[in-house]
Amino acid sequence: MSARRLTRGGLVNRDRVLNFTLDGRSYSGFEGDTVGSALLANGVSVLGRSFKYHRPRGIMTAGSEEPNALLTIGDGAFAIPNQRPTVVPLQADLSARTQNAWPTIDFDVGEVNDLLSPFISAGFYYKTFIAGGPYVWRAFEYFIRRAAGLGVASQEPLPARFEKVNAHCDVLIVGGGPAGLTSAITASRSGLRVVLVDEGLTPGSYLAGNDSLQINGESAENWRKATLEHLESLSNVRILTRTTAFGLYDGQVAGLIQRLDPVNPFDLAERYWTLRCKKIILATGSIERPIAFPGNDRPGVMLAGAIATYARKFGVAVGENPIIFTNNDTGYLSAVEMQKLTSRQVTVVDTRREVSTEVLKGAEASGISPILGHGVAGVRGKTGLQSVELVDLKSGHRKVVEADVLGMAGGWSPTIHLASHRGTKPVWSEEELAFLAGDPAPGAHWVLAGAVQGRMDLNRAVTAAGLVAKSICTELGQNVKVEEISISGEILTGKASVEPFWAMPNKYFYRKKAFVDFQHDVTVKDVKQAAQEGFISPEHMKRYTTLGMATDQGKLSNSIGQALLAASQSKEISAVGTTTYRPPFTPVSLGAFTERNTASQWMAERMTPMKPWHECNGAKFMESSDWRRPWFYPEGIEDLTYASRREAFHVRQHVGICDVSSLGKIEVQGPDSAKFMDLIYVGRMSTLKQGRSRYGVMLREDGVVLDDGTVSRIAPDHYFVTTTTVEAPHVMAHFEHLLQVEFKGLDVHVTSVSDVWAAMALAGPKSRTVLENLFGEEAVSNDALPYMSFKEVELTGLPVRIHRISFSGELAYEIYAPARSGVPVWQALVDAGDKQNIGVYGLEALDLLRIEKGFPTGNEIDGRTTLHMLGLEAMAKDDKDYIGRVLRKREGMIDPLVPTLVGLRSVVPDQPLRGGGQLVREHEPDNMHDQIGYVSSAGYSTTLGCYVGIGFVRGGLEKWEGQSIYVADPVRGQHFEAQVVHPCHVDREGVLVRG
Amino acid sequence: MLQIKCPYCGIRDETEFSYHGPANLHRPAAEASQKEFFEYVYLRDNPRGDHEEIWQHTGGCRSFIKVRRNTQTHEITGTSWPNEKITKVRKS
């Protein structure tokens, strides 16, 4: 094993060796390691190239705040980029790859950016590319995107499994550190349902593997283990490890992401929790801050606390010659712990000249004599630290000391992100020198406990956490005793005495970079430049420099950034403020959000009752809102075009049958039904006779057409209404709204029966003959069943309703049967039509037939058109109220210049006319500006032997009938002549339908 | 995610409901002027704080209900039938 691994200590199992690879090279670690701790134990220093300057970077932290070391972990389709090795548990045969370097991590061509850096400072993109115009940007975009970046996602679908859980609890505790565990013990006594979530491999944070602290007389690690065992034994407590509460949302909902780290990659990878909590305790702790000094991003420069954590938790000494660079007392804690656990002599460099005697005594007792009043002026060693140049901050006297690792202790920033998600503004505390969460709004359901409040004193933190848990339980009606906890050992007993020393003074920066945001390569100079150029609010500075906008959301950098921004304007930090934290706290896999809702599970599909028949008969289906409808039935090698033309022609020649079950169907019943129908439709439905049907159009209240369909009067107080497939849900909600809110007095009940009825259209000159075969001549004669009437009949015992309605212009019927008898009735019709050479037709042929007739549908009634535009004004009854009556007559809506419905035919018969073409006056292929209308629907008419269409044109038929117009279709590269005709291309007199 | 108490079904997730506009608007009488209809259709208050609105329990009983929601905090402090006054105030 490598010299970096200590012979004892840590929570790793030295008996279980796990081999893994990085960029193909083999390494080994132990069970209990993170990928990060294993790499550090192997002495791997360079783990990534930075975002912009491609500088070599190594591990800086021991947690999810890691900005530098981002790896792609997994193979092939399972490869997931941008993972933080500091939190990913090591597994046998894990394979990891470094990112953002080409050709290799050690020799990266992109490093030239580091030399070019004077030209690519803050605002470089804006100044160079936006000012340079779009062409400059387009020319360089590819290279810039390639050079700047993180890992690359696999292009294959991710085979990993994700699942979603909805759960409830009384108390959610976020964070399993000292404060989180103490609140959990106290809260668990209430019998309330408690959920404790922790990001780590095991809860405990600072206590995990800690033998130098004593809690209630035993070692912290033993106490932690016993506490976890106890909590796990309780039926009302659930502990979720490797779980991040990534967001707090309205309605006391916490979003959790639980990583299962399966050994078999096909097993469940992650679980996405929507957890509803009555109360939430945020014991999220705090994150150590770096200090900005030249070269503070070099591999080997880490956070002081992380250095101690690797020794304590993983038994890894990250270096032989450690230096701790601190501006506060906690740096000493890390130094003492490192020295004690690793037996390496630690040097402490403190920016402060005055340090409390208590702290100095503690350091000296461990054999550490701090160098006070000094800073770090620079470092040597590009891919690994070799030496550090110290400078006396007063005299400027410099000295070089050897060091292979440097721990920055720049104070602590409370992890207030989740509180920020609930809308509280972070408040700068001059006392704590940190942004604290603002007070919760009255009635808020969350409280803070522990270091997230800015407390660094462990005993005070755990005592307060117990009391917080007690008061939460009281609010939930339970009385509990607070767990008494006393901690002793190497701990702070007061404040950390942080000095507001954020960055080394300017004079040490000559041609060297001191980083504030490591992941986005934002330097001290960038922040100052932003302020100089006027981006003085933190929100503007953030966007100009991209500080805090990386995937780590500025967990390390924000406070320093705001402090430097304030200093550059000689303002207090509290006067400058900070930006808002938004979910997610750490990145969440998209796979977890989608979980199983992919591919065919994406959304529910609605099928018509005759679906099995269509499938057996070779139908191709298409989506129509959430329905799957038969699109066409190819014969042999036919494609959509040929099949649909054949099917449409067959209807005009013989007879065809089409599944129209997806039409919306609504039953309207009750004494006031007639009144209600008059209110809904622009036409008069109260005069409709029993047994008859009528075409109806309804408007929205703003006067725009909502939908159309047929209305049939079953009984004086009973109507049957059809709507279009797509608008059915909206029409139903529209009806319900009127009846429940605006016209509550009307005694009417509406029921959606769309799924109750199978519906089939039988159209063509021989359609009556088919029905005669089944029901006899008398039952369906023109007198017994005239156009726009209906009757109920029986077919081998099944109740069936026949409506004489036509959507094709042919003699046609719609046959309604209860859904469960859809297939037998359909089959009976197909069999009965055998002698008449009955054909089936799908949605495409249906569309061709209705275009030939000029009937409007979704393309025409698209939520923008009016009665006037559709040429349906004559239908409106204006002596009586109906929805949309007043506003449909607004000036702009009846303006003669508004385009109205016309028919179109291509002059050259083979010239395809297609929906979406623009109508212009002149034959000027380049002139798209005098557009006077558009083609809404078009297709080939087998009846007329040319392309026909309908569309809207300014001036309408009155002005254009018989004249030439031009169709400009730049998307398809076409520009051709068409003739304006009446929208009804076939049988304008309607002889066929009435025949 | 908000939770809304449907007077008929009880407390349900926000995703079962759809929003239908402010509760204080009522369709003008048939003989009202174009201006009145225009205001009914287009003019909206944008209050800060409590706002009474109409929601439909689309994915449930399909009832239209009145909901009082705080536009600042999103907190829902009461629901009722559309023609009733919201009386119940949830203690926070």
GROMACS .gro file of C-alpha atoms in nm, chain A residues 392-681:
model
  290
  392ASP     CA    1   0.542   3.885   0.629
  393LEU     CA    2   0.231   4.091   0.569
  394LYS     CA    3   0.383   4.392   0.744
  395SER     CA    4   0.748   4.398   0.641
  396GLY     CA    5   0.711   4.223   0.308
  397HIS     CA    6   0.996   3.992   0.400
  398ARG     CA    7   0.971   3.666   0.211
  399LYS     CA    8   1.083   3.313   0.277
  400VAL     CA    9   1.032   2.987   0.094
  401VAL     CA   10   0.932   2.671   0.276
  402GLU     CA   11   0.895   2.325   0.131
  403ALA     CA   12   0.544   2.187   0.125
  404ASP     CA   13   0.354   1.933  -0.078
  405VAL     CA   14   0.011   2.019   0.053
  406LEU     CA   15  -0.143   2.343   0.168
  407GLY     CA   16  -0.470   2.363   0.362
  408MET     CA   17  -0.666   2.685   0.334
  409ALA     CA   18  -0.868   2.781   0.640
  410GLY     CA   19  -1.054   3.095   0.539
  411GLY     CA   20  -1.344   3.064   0.782
  412TRP     CA   21  -1.675   2.890   0.737
  413SER     CA   22  -1.987   2.964   0.533
  414PRO     CA   23  -2.305   2.817   0.680
  415THR     CA   24  -2.484   2.593   0.431
  416ILE     CA   25  -2.796   2.809   0.413
  417HIS     CA   26  -2.902   2.700   0.065
  418LEU     CA   27  -3.218   2.518   0.169
  419ALA     CA   28  -3.339   2.811   0.380
  420SER     CA   29  -3.275   3.029   0.076
  421HIS     CA   30  -3.498   2.800  -0.131
  422ARG     CA   31  -3.782   2.897   0.102
  423GLY     CA   32  -3.739   3.262   0.014
  424THR     CA   33  -3.539   3.401   0.306
  425LYS     CA   34  -3.268   3.642   0.208
  426PRO     CA   35  -2.920   3.566   0.340
  427VAL     CA   36  -2.804   3.827   0.591
  428TRP     CA   37  -2.440   3.920   0.641
  429SER     CA   38  -2.326   3.880   0.999
  430GLU     CA   39  -2.027   4.099   1.086
  431GLU     CA   40  -1.985   3.895   1.403
  432GLU     CA   41  -1.964   3.558   1.230
  433LEU     CA   42  -1.814   3.702   0.909
  434ALA     CA   43  -2.055   3.493   0.706
  435PHE     CA   44  -2.392   3.505   0.537
  436LEU     CA   45  -2.654   3.359   0.770
  437ALA     CA   46  -3.005   3.254   0.683
  438GLY     CA   47  -3.257   3.530   0.738
  439ASP     CA   48  -3.531   3.472   0.990
  440PRO     CA   49  -3.796   3.229   0.873
  441ALA     CA   50  -4.120   3.394   0.762
  442PRO     CA   51  -4.398   3.368   1.021
  443GLY     CA   52  -4.550   3.023   1.000
  444ALA     CA   53  -4.247   2.873   0.826
  445HIS     CA   54  -4.205   2.505   0.877
  446TRP     CA   55  -3.828   2.493   0.896
  447VAL     CA   56  -3.572   2.573   1.165
  448LEU     CA   57  -3.194   2.574   1.174
  449ALA     CA   58  -2.975   2.373   1.407
  450GLY     CA   59  -2.599   2.362   1.451
  451ALA     CA   60  -2.320   2.517   1.247
  452VAL     CA   61  -2.562   2.636   0.981
  453GLN     CA   62  -2.650   2.906   1.236
  454GLY     CA   63  -2.289   3.021   1.241
  455ARG     CA   64  -2.202   2.854   1.571
  456MET     CA   65  -1.860   2.691   1.577
  457ASP     CA   66  -1.875   2.579   1.940
  458LEU     CA   67  -1.969   2.211   1.930
  459ASN     CA   68  -2.122   2.192   2.277
  460ARG     CA   69  -2.340   2.494   2.220
  461ALA     CA   70  -2.442   2.364   1.880
  462VAL     CA   71  -2.558   2.023   2.001
  463THR     CA   72  -2.736   2.168   2.305
  464ALA     CA   73  -2.924   2.411   2.085
  465ALA     CA   74  -3.003   2.136   1.835
  466GLY     CA   75  -3.163   1.926   2.108
  467LEU     CA   76  -3.375   2.220   2.218
  468VAL     CA   77  -3.480   2.291   1.860
  469ALA     CA   78  -3.594   1.932   1.821
  470LYS     CA   79  -3.784   1.951   2.148
  471SER     CA   80  -3.968   2.267   2.047
  472ILE     CA   81  -4.056   2.116   1.709
  473CYS     CA   82  -4.204   1.813   1.885
  474THR     CA   83  -4.397   2.042   2.116
  475GLU     CA   84  -4.544   2.222   1.816
  476LEU     CA   85  -4.651   1.883   1.684
  477GLY     CA   86  -4.814   1.805   2.018
  478GLN     CA   87  -4.549   1.580   2.168
  479ASN     CA   88  -4.346   1.635   2.483
  480VAL     CA   89  -3.995   1.498   2.486
  481LYS     CA   90  -3.689   1.512   2.705
  482VAL     CA   91  -3.383   1.665   2.542
  483GLU     CA   92  -3.086   1.434   2.501
  484GLU     CA   93  -2.804   1.561   2.723
  485ILE     CA   94  -2.476   1.562   2.537
  486SER     CA   95  -2.139   1.683   2.648
  487ILE     CA   96  -1.840   1.684   2.420
  488SER     CA   97  -1.479   1.720   2.526
  489GLY     CA   98  -1.143   1.703   2.353
  490GLU     CA   99  -0.986   1.928   2.091
  491ILE     CA  100  -1.271   2.167   2.042
  492LEU     CA  101  -1.330   2.535   2.015
  493THR     CA  102  -1.502   2.678   2.315
  494GLY     CA  103  -1.569   3.024   2.181
  495LYS     CA  104  -1.584   3.194   1.846
  496ALA     CA  105  -1.333   3.113   1.576
  497SER     CA  106  -1.201   3.473   1.575
  498VAL     CA  107  -1.200   3.493   1.196
  499GLU     CA  108  -1.004   3.780   1.049
  500PRO     CA  109  -1.168   3.932   0.741
  501PHE     CA  110  -0.872   3.836   0.530
  502TRP     CA  111  -1.020   3.719   0.200
  503ALA     CA  112  -0.737   3.759  -0.044
  504MET     CA  113  -0.370   3.846  -0.051
  505PRO     CA  114  -0.308   4.214  -0.127
  506ASN     CA  115  -0.287   4.313  -0.493
  507LYS     CA  116   0.087   4.364  -0.502
  508TYR     CA  117   0.148   3.990  -0.485
  509PHE     CA  118  -0.056   3.919  -0.795
  510TYR     CA  119   0.177   4.036  -1.069
  511ARG     CA  120   0.103   3.807  -1.364
  512LYS     CA  121  -0.030   3.541  -1.131
  513LYS     CA  122  -0.381   3.421  -1.074
  514ALA     CA  123  -0.556   3.399  -0.740
  515PHE     CA  124  -0.882   3.214  -0.777
  516VAL     CA  125  -1.213   3.294  -0.619
  517ASP     CA  126  -1.434   3.052  -0.815
  518PHE     CA  127  -1.231   2.745  -0.901
  519GLN     CA  128  -1.484   2.567  -1.116
  520HIS     CA  129  -1.544   2.864  -1.345
  521ASP     CA  130  -1.191   3.002  -1.327
  522VAL     CA  131  -1.291   3.339  -1.185
  523THR     CA  132  -0.998   3.525  -1.032
  524VAL     CA  133  -0.967   3.813  -0.788
  525LYS     CA  134  -0.877   4.030  -1.084
  526ASP     CA  135  -1.201   3.937  -1.266
  527VAL     CA  136  -1.412   4.040  -0.966
  528LYS     CA  137  -1.231   4.370  -0.937
  529GLN     CA  138  -1.255   4.430  -1.309
  530ALA     CA  139  -1.628   4.365  -1.300
  531ALA     CA  140  -1.664   4.625  -1.026
  532GLN     CA  141  -1.452   4.872  -1.222
  533GLU     CA  142  -1.667   4.823  -1.528
  534GLY     CA  143  -1.979   4.899  -1.329
  535PHE     CA  144  -2.112   4.555  -1.242
  536ILE     CA  145  -2.138   4.648  -0.880
  537SER     CA  146  -2.439   4.448  -0.772
  538PRO     CA  147  -2.364   4.086  -0.683
  539GLU     CA  148  -2.628   3.971  -0.934
  540HIS     CA  149  -2.457   4.162  -1.216
  541MET     CA  150  -2.109   4.060  -1.107
  542LYS     CA  151  -2.223   3.698  -1.098
  543ARG     CA  152  -2.345   3.710  -1.455
  544TYR     CA  153  -2.054   3.910  -1.587
  545THR     CA  154  -1.780   3.698  -1.434
  546THR     CA  155  -1.989   3.375  -1.403
  547LEU     CA  156  -1.878   3.354  -1.040
  548GLY     CA  157  -2.103   3.108  -0.859
  549MET     CA  158  -2.267   2.989  -1.180
  550ALA     CA  159  -2.085   2.657  -1.209
  551THR     CA  160  -2.227   2.325  -1.103
  552ASP     CA  161  -2.101   2.384  -0.748
  553GLN     CA  162  -2.309   2.704  -0.736
  554GLY     CA  163  -2.023   2.889  -0.571
  555LYS     CA  164  -2.028   2.693  -0.249
  556LEU     CA  165  -1.667   2.791  -0.180
  557SER     CA  166  -1.651   3.116  -0.369
  558ASN     CA  167  -1.960   3.326  -0.305
  559SER     CA  168  -1.862   3.485   0.025
  560ILE     CA  169  -1.515   3.577  -0.096
  561GLY     CA  170  -1.658   3.713  -0.420
  562GLN     CA  171  -1.906   3.936  -0.238
  563ALA     CA  172  -1.639   4.045   0.012
  564LEU     CA  173  -1.402   4.147  -0.268
  565LEU     CA  174  -1.684   4.320  -0.454
  566ALA     CA  175  -1.768   4.515  -0.140
  567ALA     CA  176  -1.405   4.601  -0.076
  568SER     CA  177  -1.355   4.728  -0.428
  569GLN     CA  178  -1.634   4.977  -0.367
  570SER     CA  179  -1.527   5.048  -0.008
  571LYS     CA  180  -1.863   4.923   0.111
  572GLU     CA  181  -1.974   4.694   0.388
  573ILE     CA  182  -2.051   4.340   0.272
  574SER     CA  183  -2.397   4.374   0.425
  575ALA     CA  184  -2.460   4.668   0.191
  576VAL     CA  185  -2.365   4.463  -0.113
  577GLY     CA  186  -2.555   4.146  -0.024
  578THR     CA  187  -2.538   3.817  -0.206
  579THR     CA  188  -2.718   3.625  -0.476
  580THR     CA  189  -3.004   3.381  -0.418
  581TYR     CA  190  -2.947   3.010  -0.391
  582ARG     CA  191  -3.188   2.802  -0.592
  583PRO     CA  192  -3.247   2.428  -0.615
  584PRO     CA  193  -3.083   2.192  -0.671
  585PHE     CA  194  -2.822   2.203  -0.392
  586THR     CA  195  -2.606   1.963  -0.591
  587PRO     CA  196  -2.668   1.844  -0.948
  588VAL     CA  197  -2.946   1.586  -0.985
  589SER     CA  198  -2.948   1.330  -1.265
  590LEU     CA  199  -3.213   1.395  -1.526
  591GLY     CA  200  -3.278   1.022  -1.514
  592ALA     CA  201  -3.403   1.059  -1.159
  593PHE     CA  202  -3.660   1.320  -1.262
  594THR     CA  203  -3.788   1.114  -1.553
  595GLU     CA  204  -3.754   0.784  -1.365
  596ARG     CA  205  -3.961   0.530  -1.558
  597ASN     CA  206  -4.150   0.780  -1.770
  598THR     CA  207  -3.947   0.728  -2.083
  599ALA     CA  208  -4.011   0.580  -2.426
  600SER     CA  209  -4.351   0.408  -2.429
  601GLN     CA  210  -4.404   0.504  -2.064
  602TRP     CA  211  -4.367   0.871  -2.145
  603MET     CA  212  -4.740   0.937  -2.134
  604ALA     CA  213  -5.058   0.735  -2.123
  605GLU     CA  214  -5.194   0.649  -2.466
  606ARG     CA  215  -5.564   0.632  -2.538
  607MET     CA  216  -5.677   0.358  -2.771
  608THR     CA  217  -6.007   0.327  -2.946
  609PRO     CA  218  -6.215   0.010  -2.891
  610MET     CA  219  -6.134  -0.110  -3.244
  611LYS     CA  220  -5.757  -0.097  -3.193
  612PRO     CA  221  -5.710  -0.478  -3.211
  613TRP     CA  222  -5.889  -0.485  -3.547
  614HIS     CA  223  -5.670  -0.205  -3.687
  615GLU     CA  224  -5.357  -0.381  -3.571
  616CYS     CA  225  -5.463  -0.709  -3.730
  617ASN     CA  226  -5.531  -0.524  -4.054
  618GLY     CA  227  -5.195  -0.355  -4.085
  619ALA     CA  228  -5.288  -0.002  -3.978
  620LYS     CA  229  -5.017   0.253  -3.915
  621PHE     CA  230  -5.106   0.471  -3.619
  622MET     CA  231  -5.054   0.837  -3.549
  623GLU     CA  232  -5.078   1.047  -3.237
  624SER     CA  233  -5.367   1.286  -3.207
  625SER     CA  234  -5.347   1.454  -2.866
  626ASP     CA  235  -5.323   1.154  -2.634
  627TRP     CA  236  -5.501   0.923  -2.876
  628ARG     CA  237  -5.343   0.675  -3.113
  629ARG     CA  238  -5.555   0.676  -3.427
  630PRO     CA  239  -5.529   0.467  -3.745
  631TRP     CA  240  -5.341   0.684  -3.990
  632PHE     CA  241  -5.346   0.468  -4.303
  633TYR     CA  242  -5.364   0.102  -4.401
  634PRO     CA  243  -5.083   0.035  -4.649
  635GLU     CA  244  -5.126  -0.238  -4.907
  636GLY     CA  245  -4.802  -0.399  -5.016
  637ILE     CA  246  -4.525  -0.145  -5.038
  638GLU     CA  247  -4.752   0.157  -5.030
  639ASP     CA  248  -4.636   0.463  -4.840
  640LEU     CA  249  -4.853   0.721  -4.667
  641THR     CA  250  -4.908   0.925  -4.982
  642TYR     CA  251  -5.026   0.640  -5.200
  643ALA     CA  252  -5.226   0.461  -4.933
  644SER     CA  253  -5.413   0.773  -4.826
  645ARG     CA  254  -5.494   0.873  -5.186
  646ARG     CA  255  -5.619   0.523  -5.264
  647GLU     CA  256  -5.830   0.517  -4.947
  648ALA     CA  257  -5.983   0.861  -5.015
  649PHE     CA  258  -6.056   0.776  -5.379
  650HIS     CA  259  -6.217   0.451  -5.270
  651VAL     CA  260  -6.457   0.642  -5.046
  652ARG     CA  261  -6.561   0.867  -5.335
  653GLN     CA  262  -6.604   0.567  -5.567
  654HIS     CA  263  -6.744   0.300  -5.339
  655VAL     CA  264  -6.770   0.309  -4.962
  656GLY     CA  265  -6.523   0.329  -4.677
  657ILE     CA  266  -6.525   0.292  -4.303
  658CYS     CA  267  -6.318   0.495  -4.058
  659ASP     CA  268  -6.270   0.482  -3.683
  660VAL     CA  269  -6.378   0.817  -3.534
  661SER     CA  270  -6.410   0.698  -3.172
  662SER     CA  271  -6.166   0.959  -3.045
  663LEU     CA  272  -6.414   1.242  -3.109
  664GLY     CA  273  -6.516   1.411  -2.786
  665LYS     CA  274  -6.869   1.316  -2.680
  666ILE     CA  275  -7.070   1.492  -2.415
  667GLU     CA  276  -7.421   1.418  -2.288
  668VAL     CA  277  -7.612   1.731  -2.186
  669GLN     CA  278  -7.918   1.654  -1.975
  670GLY     CA  279  -8.168   1.843  -1.763
  671PRO     CA  280  -8.469   2.074  -1.792
  672ASP     CA  281  -8.255   2.375  -1.892
  673SER     CA  282  -8.052   2.185  -2.155
  674ALA     CA  283  -8.199   2.377  -2.449
  675LYS     CA  284  -8.124   2.707  -2.283
  676PHE     CA  285  -7.771   2.596  -2.212
  677MET     CA  286  -7.713   2.479  -2.568
  678ASP     CA  287  -7.821   2.818  -2.699
  679LEU     CA  288  -7.573   2.979  -2.463
  680ILE     CA  289  -7.287   2.758  -2.575
  681TYR     CA  290  -7.337   2.756  -2.950
   0.00000   0.00000   0.00000
